[in-house]
Amino acid sequence: MHQSIDTAIGLNLLHANQAGADHNRAHFDDWGITCLNLMSSPGAGKTVLLEKTLAALQGELKMAVIEGDMTTELDADRLRQYGSPVIAINTGRSCHLDSKMVAGGIHRFKEDYNPQEFDLVLVENVGNLVCPAEFEVGEHAKVALLSITEGEDKPLKYPIMFQEADCLLITKIDLMPHLDIDLEKLAANVRSMNPHVTIIPVSAKTGEGLATWFSWVKQQIKVPAIANV
């Protein structure tokens, strides 16, 4: 049975992207950097989560951000005020970052800084519930965000992102009193597809759950290899 041309092209694109992602990850590994890829639909709270993370952990970790957006540097400018390097990538019409785009960001990062001095690179992907999950960028872990305003059924309707996620943040839980939503049902829908995912309900407004998120982030940090004597 022959594959359609569209299927073959899609598989080739994913294969080429995966090779690029592996190359990016090798750079991070050589430098002792952990890379996290943050993904969600638009407006789920990725940028404000990064603001809170940079502010809270800047005394403990040396961090940088690769900020993906279709146009503008509005989110990048918000993050730059926290003092960590922020490399903006505009994707144009593309609805996700791919490994080649992030490789360009890594090259700029290497030109301007000493990567071996850093612990963590946070990638903010383009707001989209589908494509970012299919294109690895060199991350060591995927973080998905889902706002409670999006409903309990989104993990079932857009399964790939939630199947791929290592950590799921259920955001904006301060709005719970104003919405008809069952948090346990939402979490159960996610676990029905990904029983091992870490689920952390958070509110950037009240701070609820953020300490648990910060702890999870710190647990992902690579331990530098001890050189042989």
Short mmCIF file of N, CA, C and O in Angstrom, two decimals, residues 34 36 57 60-61 119-120 140-141 166-167 198 200 211-223:
data_model
loop_
_atom_site.label_atom_id
_atom_site.label_comp_id
_atom_site.label_asym_id
_atom_site.label_seq_id
_atom_site.Cartn_x
_atom_site.Cartn_y
_atom_site.Cartn_z
N THR A 34 19.09 22.58 30.82
CA THR A 34 17.79 21.95 30.66
C THR A 34 16.91 22.87 29.82
O THR A 34 16.87 24.07 30.04
N LEU A 36 12.95 23.49 28.52
CA LEU A 36 11.53 23.18 28.67
C LEU A 36 10.75 23.91 27.57
O LEU A 36 10.98 25.08 27.31
N LEU A 57 12.71 32.62 40.42
CA LEU A 57 13.86 31.72 40.39
C LEU A 57 15.16 32.38 39.95
O LEU A 57 16.20 31.72 39.89
N GLU A 60 18.16 31.72 42.01
CA GLU A 60 18.61 30.33 42.14
C GLU A 60 19.14 29.75 40.84
O GLU A 60 20.03 28.89 40.86
N LEU A 61 18.58 30.19 39.71
CA LEU A 61 18.93 29.61 38.42
C LEU A 61 19.31 30.71 37.44
O LEU A 61 18.76 31.81 37.47
N ASP A 119 21.55 27.50 33.38
CA ASP A 119 20.94 26.27 33.87
C ASP A 119 19.71 25.86 33.07
O ASP A 119 19.41 24.68 32.93
N LEU A 120 18.98 26.86 32.57
CA LEU A 120 17.64 26.59 32.05
C LEU A 120 17.32 27.50 30.87
O LEU A 120 17.56 28.71 30.93
N HIS A 140 13.94 19.02 26.71
CA HIS A 140 14.04 17.83 27.54
C HIS A 140 12.69 17.44 28.13
O HIS A 140 12.50 16.30 28.56
N ALA A 141 11.77 18.40 28.18
CA ALA A 141 10.43 18.12 28.68
C ALA A 141 9.44 19.10 28.06
O ALA A 141 9.79 20.24 27.75
N ASP A 166 4.79 16.34 29.60
CA ASP A 166 5.37 15.79 30.84
C ASP A 166 4.75 16.46 32.07
O ASP A 166 4.69 15.86 33.14
N CYS A 167 4.31 17.70 31.89
CA CYS A 167 3.68 18.44 32.97
C CYS A 167 2.52 19.24 32.38
O CYS A 167 2.66 19.83 31.30
N THR A 198 2.38 14.95 35.16
CA THR A 198 2.26 15.73 36.39
C THR A 198 1.26 16.85 36.16
O THR A 198 1.41 17.63 35.21
N ILE A 200 -0.60 20.22 37.67
CA ILE A 200 -0.46 21.25 38.70
C ILE A 200 -1.48 22.36 38.43
O ILE A 200 -1.32 23.12 37.48
N ALA A 211 4.33 27.58 43.76
CA ALA A 211 5.46 26.96 44.47
C ALA A 211 5.67 25.52 44.01
O ALA A 211 6.82 25.06 43.87
N THR A 212 4.57 24.81 43.75
CA THR A 212 4.67 23.44 43.24
C THR A 212 5.28 23.44 41.85
O THR A 212 6.12 22.58 41.51
N TRP A 213 4.89 24.39 41.02
CA TRP A 213 5.46 24.53 39.68
C TRP A 213 6.95 24.83 39.75
O TRP A 213 7.76 24.20 39.07
N PHE A 214 7.34 25.77 40.59
CA PHE A 214 8.76 26.12 40.72
C PHE A 214 9.57 24.91 41.16
O PHE A 214 10.67 24.67 40.68
N SER A 215 9.02 24.14 42.08
CA SER A 215 9.70 22.94 42.56
C SER A 215 9.87 21.93 41.42
O SER A 215 10.94 21.32 41.28
N TRP A 216 8.82 21.77 40.60
CA TRP A 216 8.91 20.84 39.47
C TRP A 216 10.01 21.29 38.50
O TRP A 216 10.79 20.47 38.02
N VAL A 217 10.06 22.59 38.22
CA VAL A 217 11.08 23.12 37.32
C VAL A 217 12.47 22.80 37.84
O VAL A 217 13.34 22.31 37.11
N LYS A 218 12.70 23.05 39.11
CA LYS A 218 14.03 22.82 39.69
C LYS A 218 14.40 21.34 39.67
O LYS A 218 15.58 21.00 39.54
N GLN A 219 13.41 20.48 39.76
CA GLN A 219 13.69 19.04 39.69
C GLN A 219 14.15 18.60 38.30
O GLN A 219 14.78 17.56 38.15
N GLN A 220 13.84 19.40 37.28
CA GLN A 220 14.23 19.05 35.91
C GLN A 220 15.66 19.45 35.58
O GLN A 220 16.21 19.01 34.57
N ILE A 221 16.26 20.30 36.40
CA ILE A 221 17.58 20.85 36.07
C ILE A 221 18.62 19.75 36.05
O ILE A 221 18.70 18.91 36.95
N LYS A 222 19.43 19.78 35.01
CA LYS A 222 20.49 18.78 34.86
C LYS A 222 21.57 18.98 35.91
O LYS A 222 21.94 20.11 36.22
N VAL A 223 22.06 17.90 36.44
CA VAL A 223 23.19 17.94 37.36
C VAL A 223 24.48 17.91 36.53
O VAL A 223 24.67 16.98 35.73
#
